[in-house]
Every structure is written in C-alpha cells, then in structure tokens.
Short mmCIF file of C-alpha atoms and ligand atoms in Angstrom, two decimals:
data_model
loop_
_atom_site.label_atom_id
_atom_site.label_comp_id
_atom_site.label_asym_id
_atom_site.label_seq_id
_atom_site.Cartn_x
_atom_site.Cartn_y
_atom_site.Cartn_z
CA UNK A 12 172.37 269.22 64.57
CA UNK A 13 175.51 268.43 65.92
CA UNK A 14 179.33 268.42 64.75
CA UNK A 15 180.24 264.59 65.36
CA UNK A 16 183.38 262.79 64.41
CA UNK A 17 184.45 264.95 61.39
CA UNK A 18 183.95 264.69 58.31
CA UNK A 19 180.75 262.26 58.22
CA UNK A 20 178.20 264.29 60.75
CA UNK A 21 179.27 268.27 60.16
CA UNK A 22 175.98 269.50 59.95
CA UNK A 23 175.46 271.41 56.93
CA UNK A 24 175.25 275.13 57.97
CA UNK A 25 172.44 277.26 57.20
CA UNK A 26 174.23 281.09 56.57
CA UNK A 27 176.27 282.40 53.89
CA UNK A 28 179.30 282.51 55.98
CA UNK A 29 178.91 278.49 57.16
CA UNK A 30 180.13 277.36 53.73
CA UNK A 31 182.84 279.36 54.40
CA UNK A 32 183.95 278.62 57.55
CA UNK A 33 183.69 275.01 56.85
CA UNK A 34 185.90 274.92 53.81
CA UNK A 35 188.49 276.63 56.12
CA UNK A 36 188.17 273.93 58.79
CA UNK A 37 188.09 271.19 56.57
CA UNK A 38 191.35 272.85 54.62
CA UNK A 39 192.83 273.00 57.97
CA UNK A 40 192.07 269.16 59.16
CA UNK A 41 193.17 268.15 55.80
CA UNK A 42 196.50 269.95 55.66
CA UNK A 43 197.03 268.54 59.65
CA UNK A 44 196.28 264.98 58.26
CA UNK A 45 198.61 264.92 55.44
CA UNK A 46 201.29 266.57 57.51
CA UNK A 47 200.48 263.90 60.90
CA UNK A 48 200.51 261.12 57.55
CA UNK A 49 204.26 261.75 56.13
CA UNK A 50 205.34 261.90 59.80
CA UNK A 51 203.86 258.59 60.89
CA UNK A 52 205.11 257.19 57.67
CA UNK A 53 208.33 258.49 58.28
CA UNK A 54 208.60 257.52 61.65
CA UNK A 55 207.66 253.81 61.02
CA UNK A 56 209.81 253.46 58.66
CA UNK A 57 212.89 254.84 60.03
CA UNK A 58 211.69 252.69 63.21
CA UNK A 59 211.78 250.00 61.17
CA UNK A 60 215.19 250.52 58.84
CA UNK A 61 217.20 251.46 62.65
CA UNK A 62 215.55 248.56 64.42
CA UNK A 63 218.33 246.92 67.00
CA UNK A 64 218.34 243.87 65.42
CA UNK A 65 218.34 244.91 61.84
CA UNK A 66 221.41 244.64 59.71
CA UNK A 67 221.44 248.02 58.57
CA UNK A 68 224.41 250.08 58.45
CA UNK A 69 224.80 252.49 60.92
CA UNK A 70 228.30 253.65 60.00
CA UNK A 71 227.48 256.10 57.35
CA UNK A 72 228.17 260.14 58.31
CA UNK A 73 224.89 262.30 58.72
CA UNK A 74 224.72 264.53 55.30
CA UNK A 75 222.18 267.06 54.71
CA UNK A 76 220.30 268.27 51.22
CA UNK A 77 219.93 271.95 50.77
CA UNK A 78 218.14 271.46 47.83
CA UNK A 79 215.42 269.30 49.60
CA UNK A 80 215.38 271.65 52.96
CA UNK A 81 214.42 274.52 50.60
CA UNK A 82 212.10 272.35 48.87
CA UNK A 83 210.10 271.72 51.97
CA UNK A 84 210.55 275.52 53.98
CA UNK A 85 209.37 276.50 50.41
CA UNK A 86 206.45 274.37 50.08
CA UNK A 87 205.00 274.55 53.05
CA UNK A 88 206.11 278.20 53.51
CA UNK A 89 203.65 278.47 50.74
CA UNK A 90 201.17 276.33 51.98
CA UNK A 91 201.07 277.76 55.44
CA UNK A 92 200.99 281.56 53.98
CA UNK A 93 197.81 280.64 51.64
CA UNK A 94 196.11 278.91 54.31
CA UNK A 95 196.64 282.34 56.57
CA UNK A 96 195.38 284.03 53.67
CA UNK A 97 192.68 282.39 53.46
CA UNK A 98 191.43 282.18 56.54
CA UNK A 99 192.10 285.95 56.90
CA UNK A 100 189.77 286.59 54.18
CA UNK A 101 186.94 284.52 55.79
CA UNK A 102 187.79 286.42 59.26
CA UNK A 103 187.57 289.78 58.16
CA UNK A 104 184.23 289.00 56.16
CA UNK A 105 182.81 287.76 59.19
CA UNK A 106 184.21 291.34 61.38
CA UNK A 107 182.45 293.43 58.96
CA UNK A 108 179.14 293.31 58.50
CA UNK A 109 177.45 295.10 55.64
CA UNK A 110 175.74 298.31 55.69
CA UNK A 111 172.27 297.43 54.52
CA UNK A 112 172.47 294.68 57.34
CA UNK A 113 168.82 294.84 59.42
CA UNK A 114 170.21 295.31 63.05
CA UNK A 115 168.82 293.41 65.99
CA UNK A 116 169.90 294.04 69.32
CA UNK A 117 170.95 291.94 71.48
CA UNK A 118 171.20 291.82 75.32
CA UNK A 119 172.34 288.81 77.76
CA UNK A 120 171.82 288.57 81.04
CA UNK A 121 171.93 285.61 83.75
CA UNK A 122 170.44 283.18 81.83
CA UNK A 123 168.09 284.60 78.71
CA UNK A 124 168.68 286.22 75.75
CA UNK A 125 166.56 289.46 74.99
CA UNK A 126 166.07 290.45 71.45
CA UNK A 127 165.05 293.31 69.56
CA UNK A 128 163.17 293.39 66.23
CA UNK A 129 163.71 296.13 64.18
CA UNK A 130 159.94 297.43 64.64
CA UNK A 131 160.48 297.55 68.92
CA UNK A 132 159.01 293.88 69.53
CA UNK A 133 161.28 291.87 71.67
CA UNK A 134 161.59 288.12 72.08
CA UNK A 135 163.37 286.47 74.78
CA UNK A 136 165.12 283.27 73.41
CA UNK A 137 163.65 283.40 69.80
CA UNK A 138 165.04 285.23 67.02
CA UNK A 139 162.84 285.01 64.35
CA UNK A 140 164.72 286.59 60.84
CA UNK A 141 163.75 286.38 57.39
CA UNK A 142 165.28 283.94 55.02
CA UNK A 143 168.09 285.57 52.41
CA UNK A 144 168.26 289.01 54.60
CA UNK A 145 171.69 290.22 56.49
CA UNK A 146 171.14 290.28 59.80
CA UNK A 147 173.17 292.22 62.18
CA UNK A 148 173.18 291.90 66.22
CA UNK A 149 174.30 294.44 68.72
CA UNK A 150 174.86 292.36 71.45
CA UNK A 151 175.63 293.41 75.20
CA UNK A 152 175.43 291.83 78.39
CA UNK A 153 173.96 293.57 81.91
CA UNK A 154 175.83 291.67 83.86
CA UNK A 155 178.79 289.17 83.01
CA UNK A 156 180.70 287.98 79.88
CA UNK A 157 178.29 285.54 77.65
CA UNK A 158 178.93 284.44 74.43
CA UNK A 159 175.95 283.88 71.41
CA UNK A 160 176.59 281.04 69.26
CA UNK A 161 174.65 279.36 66.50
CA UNK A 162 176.39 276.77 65.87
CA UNK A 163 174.28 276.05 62.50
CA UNK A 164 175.40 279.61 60.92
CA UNK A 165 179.09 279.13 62.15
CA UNK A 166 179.25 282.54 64.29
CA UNK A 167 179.65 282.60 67.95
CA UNK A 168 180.95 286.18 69.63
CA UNK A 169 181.58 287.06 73.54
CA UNK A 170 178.87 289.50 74.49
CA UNK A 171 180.44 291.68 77.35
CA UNK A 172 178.92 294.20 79.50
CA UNK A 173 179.04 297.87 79.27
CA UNK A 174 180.16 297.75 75.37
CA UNK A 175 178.74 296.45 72.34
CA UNK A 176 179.49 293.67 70.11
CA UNK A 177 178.68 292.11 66.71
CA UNK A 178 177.73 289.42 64.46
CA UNK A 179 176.17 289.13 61.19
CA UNK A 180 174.53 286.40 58.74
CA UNK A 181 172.67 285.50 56.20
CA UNK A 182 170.26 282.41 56.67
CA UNK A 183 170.08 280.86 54.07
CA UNK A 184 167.30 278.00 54.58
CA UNK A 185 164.36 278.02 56.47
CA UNK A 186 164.30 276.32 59.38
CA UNK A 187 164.66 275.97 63.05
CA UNK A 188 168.13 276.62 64.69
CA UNK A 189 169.86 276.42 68.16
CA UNK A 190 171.14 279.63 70.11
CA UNK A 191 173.68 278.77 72.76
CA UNK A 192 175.41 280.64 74.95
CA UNK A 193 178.71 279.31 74.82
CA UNK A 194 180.92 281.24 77.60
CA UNK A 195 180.50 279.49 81.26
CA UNK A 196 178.43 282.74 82.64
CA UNK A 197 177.12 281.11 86.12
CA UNK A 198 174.80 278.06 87.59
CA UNK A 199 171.97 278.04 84.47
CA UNK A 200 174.77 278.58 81.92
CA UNK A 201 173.90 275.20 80.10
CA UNK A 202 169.99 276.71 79.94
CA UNK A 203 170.51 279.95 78.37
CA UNK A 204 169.50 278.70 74.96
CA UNK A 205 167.01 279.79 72.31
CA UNK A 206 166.12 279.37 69.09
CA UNK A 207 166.75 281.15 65.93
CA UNK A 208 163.33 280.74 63.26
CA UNK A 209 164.76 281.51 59.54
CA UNK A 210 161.58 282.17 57.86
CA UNK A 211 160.07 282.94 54.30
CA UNK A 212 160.54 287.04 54.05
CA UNK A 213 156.85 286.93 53.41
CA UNK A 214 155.85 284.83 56.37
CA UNK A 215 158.45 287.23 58.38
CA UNK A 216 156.60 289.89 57.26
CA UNK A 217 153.23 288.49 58.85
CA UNK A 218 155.14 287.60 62.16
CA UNK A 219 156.27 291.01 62.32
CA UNK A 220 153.21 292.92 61.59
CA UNK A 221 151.20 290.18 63.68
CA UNK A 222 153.20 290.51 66.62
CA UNK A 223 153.59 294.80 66.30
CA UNK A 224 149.50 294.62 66.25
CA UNK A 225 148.97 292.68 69.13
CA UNK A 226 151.44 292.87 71.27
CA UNK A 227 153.15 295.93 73.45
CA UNK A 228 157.12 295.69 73.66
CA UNK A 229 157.86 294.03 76.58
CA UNK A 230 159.65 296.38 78.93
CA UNK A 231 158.80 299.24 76.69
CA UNK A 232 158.01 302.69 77.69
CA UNK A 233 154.40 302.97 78.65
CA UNK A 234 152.64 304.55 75.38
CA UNK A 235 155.57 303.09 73.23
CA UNK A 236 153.74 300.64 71.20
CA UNK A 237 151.24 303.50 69.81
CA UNK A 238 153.81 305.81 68.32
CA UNK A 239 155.82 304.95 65.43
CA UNK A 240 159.57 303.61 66.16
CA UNK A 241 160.98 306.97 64.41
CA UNK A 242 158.96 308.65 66.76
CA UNK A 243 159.84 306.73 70.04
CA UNK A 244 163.59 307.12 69.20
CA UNK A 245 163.58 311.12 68.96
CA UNK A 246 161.67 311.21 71.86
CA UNK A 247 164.13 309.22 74.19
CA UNK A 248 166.64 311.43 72.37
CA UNK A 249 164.95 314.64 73.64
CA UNK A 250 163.97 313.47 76.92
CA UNK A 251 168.18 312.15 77.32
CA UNK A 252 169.30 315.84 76.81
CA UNK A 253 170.82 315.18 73.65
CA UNK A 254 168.25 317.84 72.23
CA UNK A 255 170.22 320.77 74.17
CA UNK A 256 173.68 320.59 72.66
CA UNK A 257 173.60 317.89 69.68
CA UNK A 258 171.25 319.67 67.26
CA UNK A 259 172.07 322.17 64.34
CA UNK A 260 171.72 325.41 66.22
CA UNK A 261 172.66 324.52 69.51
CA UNK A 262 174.63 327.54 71.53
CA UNK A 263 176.77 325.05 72.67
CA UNK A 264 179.07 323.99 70.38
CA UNK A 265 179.32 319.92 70.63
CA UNK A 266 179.88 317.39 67.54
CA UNK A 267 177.72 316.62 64.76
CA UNK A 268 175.90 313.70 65.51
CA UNK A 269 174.43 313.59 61.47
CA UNK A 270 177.24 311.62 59.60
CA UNK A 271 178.46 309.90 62.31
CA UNK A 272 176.85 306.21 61.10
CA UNK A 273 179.19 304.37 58.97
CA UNK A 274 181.73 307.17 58.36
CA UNK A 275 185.35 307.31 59.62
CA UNK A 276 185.66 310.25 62.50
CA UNK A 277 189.02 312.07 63.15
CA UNK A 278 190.00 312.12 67.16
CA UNK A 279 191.95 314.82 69.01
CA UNK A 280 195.07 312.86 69.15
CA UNK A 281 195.53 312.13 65.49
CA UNK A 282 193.92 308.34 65.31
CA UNK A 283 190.51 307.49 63.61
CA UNK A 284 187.73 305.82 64.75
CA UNK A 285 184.72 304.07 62.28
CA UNK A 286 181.30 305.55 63.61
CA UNK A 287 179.61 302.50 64.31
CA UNK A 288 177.73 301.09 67.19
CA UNK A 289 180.07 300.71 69.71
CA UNK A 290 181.78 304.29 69.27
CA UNK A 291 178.24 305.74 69.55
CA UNK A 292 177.30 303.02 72.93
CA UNK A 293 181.45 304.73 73.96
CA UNK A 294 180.88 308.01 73.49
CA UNK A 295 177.70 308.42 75.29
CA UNK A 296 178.59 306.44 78.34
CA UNK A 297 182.37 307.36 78.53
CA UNK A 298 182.58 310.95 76.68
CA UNK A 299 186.17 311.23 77.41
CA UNK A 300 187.22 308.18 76.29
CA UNK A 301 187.50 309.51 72.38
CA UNK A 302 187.65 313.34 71.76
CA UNK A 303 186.58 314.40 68.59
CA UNK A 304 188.98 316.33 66.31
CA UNK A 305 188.58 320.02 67.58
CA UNK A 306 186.86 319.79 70.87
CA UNK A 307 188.09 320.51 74.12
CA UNK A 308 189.37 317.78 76.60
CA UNK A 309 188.02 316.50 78.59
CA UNK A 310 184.77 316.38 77.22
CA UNK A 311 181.90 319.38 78.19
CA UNK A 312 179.51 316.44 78.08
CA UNK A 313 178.69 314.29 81.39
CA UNK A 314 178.96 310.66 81.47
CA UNK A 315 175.44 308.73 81.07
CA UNK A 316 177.00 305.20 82.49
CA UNK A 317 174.45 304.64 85.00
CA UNK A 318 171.93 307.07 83.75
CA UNK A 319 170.19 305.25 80.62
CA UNK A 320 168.95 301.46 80.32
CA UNK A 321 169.91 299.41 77.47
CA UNK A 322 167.07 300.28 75.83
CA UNK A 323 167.30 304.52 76.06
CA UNK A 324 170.85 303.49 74.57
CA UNK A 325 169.29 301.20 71.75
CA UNK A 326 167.71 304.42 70.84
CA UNK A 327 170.15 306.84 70.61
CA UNK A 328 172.39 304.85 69.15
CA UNK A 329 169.62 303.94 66.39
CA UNK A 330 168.31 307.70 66.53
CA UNK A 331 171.61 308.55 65.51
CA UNK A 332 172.31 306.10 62.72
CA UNK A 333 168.97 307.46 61.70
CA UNK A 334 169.71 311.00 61.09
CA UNK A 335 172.81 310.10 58.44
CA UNK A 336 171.71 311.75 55.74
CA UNK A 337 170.59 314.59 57.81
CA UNK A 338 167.99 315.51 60.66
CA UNK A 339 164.25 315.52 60.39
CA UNK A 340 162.83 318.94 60.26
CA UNK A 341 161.03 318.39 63.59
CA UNK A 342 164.32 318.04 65.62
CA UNK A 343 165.74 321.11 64.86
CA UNK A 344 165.92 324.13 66.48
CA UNK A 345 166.64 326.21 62.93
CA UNK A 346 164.37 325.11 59.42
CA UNK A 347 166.70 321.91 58.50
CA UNK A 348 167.45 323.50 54.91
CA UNK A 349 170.70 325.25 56.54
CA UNK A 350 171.61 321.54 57.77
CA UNK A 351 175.21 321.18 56.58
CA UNK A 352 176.17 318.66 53.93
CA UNK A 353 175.94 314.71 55.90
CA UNK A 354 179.72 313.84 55.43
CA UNK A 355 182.84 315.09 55.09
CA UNK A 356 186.17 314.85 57.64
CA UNK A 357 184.19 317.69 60.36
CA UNK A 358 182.23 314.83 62.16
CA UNK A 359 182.62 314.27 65.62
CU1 LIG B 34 175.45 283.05 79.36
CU2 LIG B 34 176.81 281.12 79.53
#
C-alpha cells in the first residue's frame, strides 16, 4: 500500500473522504501537467524559431494582444478559482466531522499510540472500527508534537500536547490498514506505527463485547471495568469537583455545562466559540482562557493543568457531551424536572 510514481500505483483508499482527496490531487497534477506541457512546447519552439543560425527575422517590433492576455488571465483565472473551490469544499468536509460520529480518543506519546474504544477498552497501536461507521478521534499527545496518518483513508493531523485535535472517516472496506506517525517526534519515530482493522459492524460488535468481557481497561481505574461507562464518567466527574459548582442547584453560580456539546457559546468579549472537544479539554485546564458570556473575569474556577490525566479529562469531556439533552436525575442536587431547557444562547 504505497503511493508510487503517480498515476499507475495510488493505492485505492479505503474512506469516504479518499475518493475525494484523490480527485483533488489528481485535478491538481493534471492542471500542473497541462500548464508544464504548453510551456515546454512553447519554449522549444521559440528555441527553435530564434535559433542563432536560423534565418528568421528578428527585425519585427514586439506587439502585444489584449484580447489574448484577457483570454488567458480569464481562463485560468477561472480555472485556478474552481480548483480553490474545490479543494475548499473537500477541506472543510474533512475539518468537520459529523455529529453522530463514534469518538475514539486518541493519545501519542514517545513512540505508541493509545486508543480508546467507545466502551473504555484501549488498544495500543490497533484501532479496530467498524466498516460504514464515522469515526471520530480526539487525539493528544503527553509529550511532543506527533502526527496520525493513514495514509489508506487520506487523513493525517498533528497531534500536539496539552490540546486536542481531530480527524474523522468512514472506512469503507474491510481490511487491514497502516497507522503512521508522520511528524519526526524523536529516536523510534519511524516505529510508532499501528494498524487500523476496518471490520464487518457485526464482527466489530463481537470484538467489542469480547474484549469488554474479558479484559480490564488497561490503565483504568481499579473497579472501572465493573461499572458501566455512564457510570465511570459521573463518577470521575464527582470525584474532579465538578459536582460542587457545575450542577443545577449549585450556590455557586458557574456555567451550564448541559448544552455545551455541539452548540455555539457566546464569550465575554463578544466572539463565539463551537462547544466541542477542545473548548471543553480548554476550559477545564485553562479556565481563563475563554470567559463565558456573563461571568466574572478571571474565572472563579482553578486551573486543572497538572491535576487530571488524560483519561479523568476523556471523561469529563465525554461526561459532558453526555448530559446535552439534560442531566441524569442522579447528578443533581434538585429533582432534574426544574432542569432548564438544553439550548438556547445562556450556555457557558
Ligand atoms: Cu510520533 Cu513521529
């Protein structure tokens, strides 16, 4: 699976978005070629009208069509335009991913990949994902810049420390597919590889529930395989602190955290902010660094940079996109009936 001398060994991709990306790059090369073409035609033929010893005559005053210079600014004016256009489109398909996307985090450190099914497992170099499904990662690094890259799907995205990242993709055939980490991140760089296992949704399914059965997370909280993921992730969001300001009720008065996922958020000075994955990672390590509309600055709330590992964050982050459409009853400190609406312009 390798990209050889184009076009006669592009591997064919294996996401949604690799048909895409291809057709951009082979649009590119194409317009390049004919361009580099009608210059070295041009060239050699002018070398060869002008040559020293031809008879040619050389006495006739430069002139200059308008109507052909705004034939060609015009055409390839066009050309270029559509081509930015184009590519555009395929860019900003790739930036956002959709919202039913299964996440999967993602960390990187010196020289392994850690991954994070959906149901707590985690796999170090192997990301097994069911055929036809988005996928979404939440990729960060613990200690310098990496970058993931399947080269098969067409995606590749610098995972940096201390913030998060994404990617998304659809695999589209089942199969077996190289991870590479393709930013020069130390001595082992050229090792820190895996494998990406695009499998039958069914067959997923039995991985999944195989692996959840048998095996405890590794690095998870002792007692963390028993109790259910919805569970594990209020806990951590209790035992954090959250629990004292960030619930309905609260005598402190600190941002809704219910309505946060996926909706735009007004700031203190004026701007907006999506609430996605990275504000939440932001906020919660660097409270200061974007005030919600209406609360005091700087922040009541202390910094947790330092204070959580990646995988307390993981949890908050996914407690929080949990609680959307409003909070469990449990987590409440009043009955959750008097929860207010999950959306409007009030969020945090
Ligand atoms: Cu990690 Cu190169």
């Amino acid at each position: 699976m390798t990209f050889g001398a184009f076009p006669f060994t592009l591997a064919s991709s294996a996401s949604n978005l690799g048909e895409r990306v291809d057709s951009v790059f082979i649009g590119l090369t194409l317009f390049a070629g004919v361009i580099v073409f009608i210059l070295a035609v041009l060239v050699l033929t002018f070398v060869g009208m002008y040559y020293r010893k031809t008879r040619f005559s050389r006495v006739q005053p430069l002139t200059h069509s308008n109507r052909l210079e705004i034939f060609f600014v015009v055409l390839f004016g066009v050309i270029g335009l559509g081509l930015f256009f184009w590519s555009a489109e395929v860019y900003s398909d790739i930036e956002r991913p959709p919202n039913d996307a299964m996440t999967i985090f993602v960390v990187g450190k010196q020289w392994m990949w850690k991954l994070h099914q959906p149901n707590g497992r985690e796999e170090i170099n192997s990301l097994h994902v069911p055929v036809g499904q988005a996928v979404k990662l939440v990729m960060t690094s613990q200690d310098v810049i990496h970058s993931f890259y399947i080269p098969d799907f067409r995606i590749k995205q610098d995972v940096l420390p201390d913030r998060y990242t994404t990617l998304w993709f659809v695999p589209t055939k089942a199969g077996q597919f190289r991870i590479r980490c393709a930013e020069y991140c130390g001595t082992d760089h050229g090792e820190m590889t895996g494998w990406v296992y695009a499998m039958d949704p069914a067959d997923y399914e039995r991985w999944l529930s195989a692996s959840s059965a048998n095996a405890a997370p590794i690095g998870g909280t002792p007692g963390y395989a028993n109790s259910t993921m919805a569970t594990q992730l209020r806990n951590t969001f209790n035992a954090a602190g959250c629990i004292a300001c960030h619930v309905p009720g609260a005598s402190v008065r600190a941002p809704r955290l219910d309505g946060i996922w996926g909706n735009t958020i007004r700031l203190q000075n004026g701007q907006t902010v999506i609430g996605d994955e990275q504000y939440m990672r932001e906020s919660i390590l660097f409270p200061n660094a974007k005030i919600s509309a209406g609360y005091p600055q700087p922040s009541l709330m202390p910094s947790y940079k330092g204070q959580l590992t990646e995988q307390q964050l993981r949890d908050l982050v996914e407690f929080i996109k949990s609680i959307r459409d409003g909070w469990p009853p449990e987590a409440t400190t009043r009955p959750s009936t008097q929860a207010v609406p999950a959306n409007g312009e009030d969020h945090p």
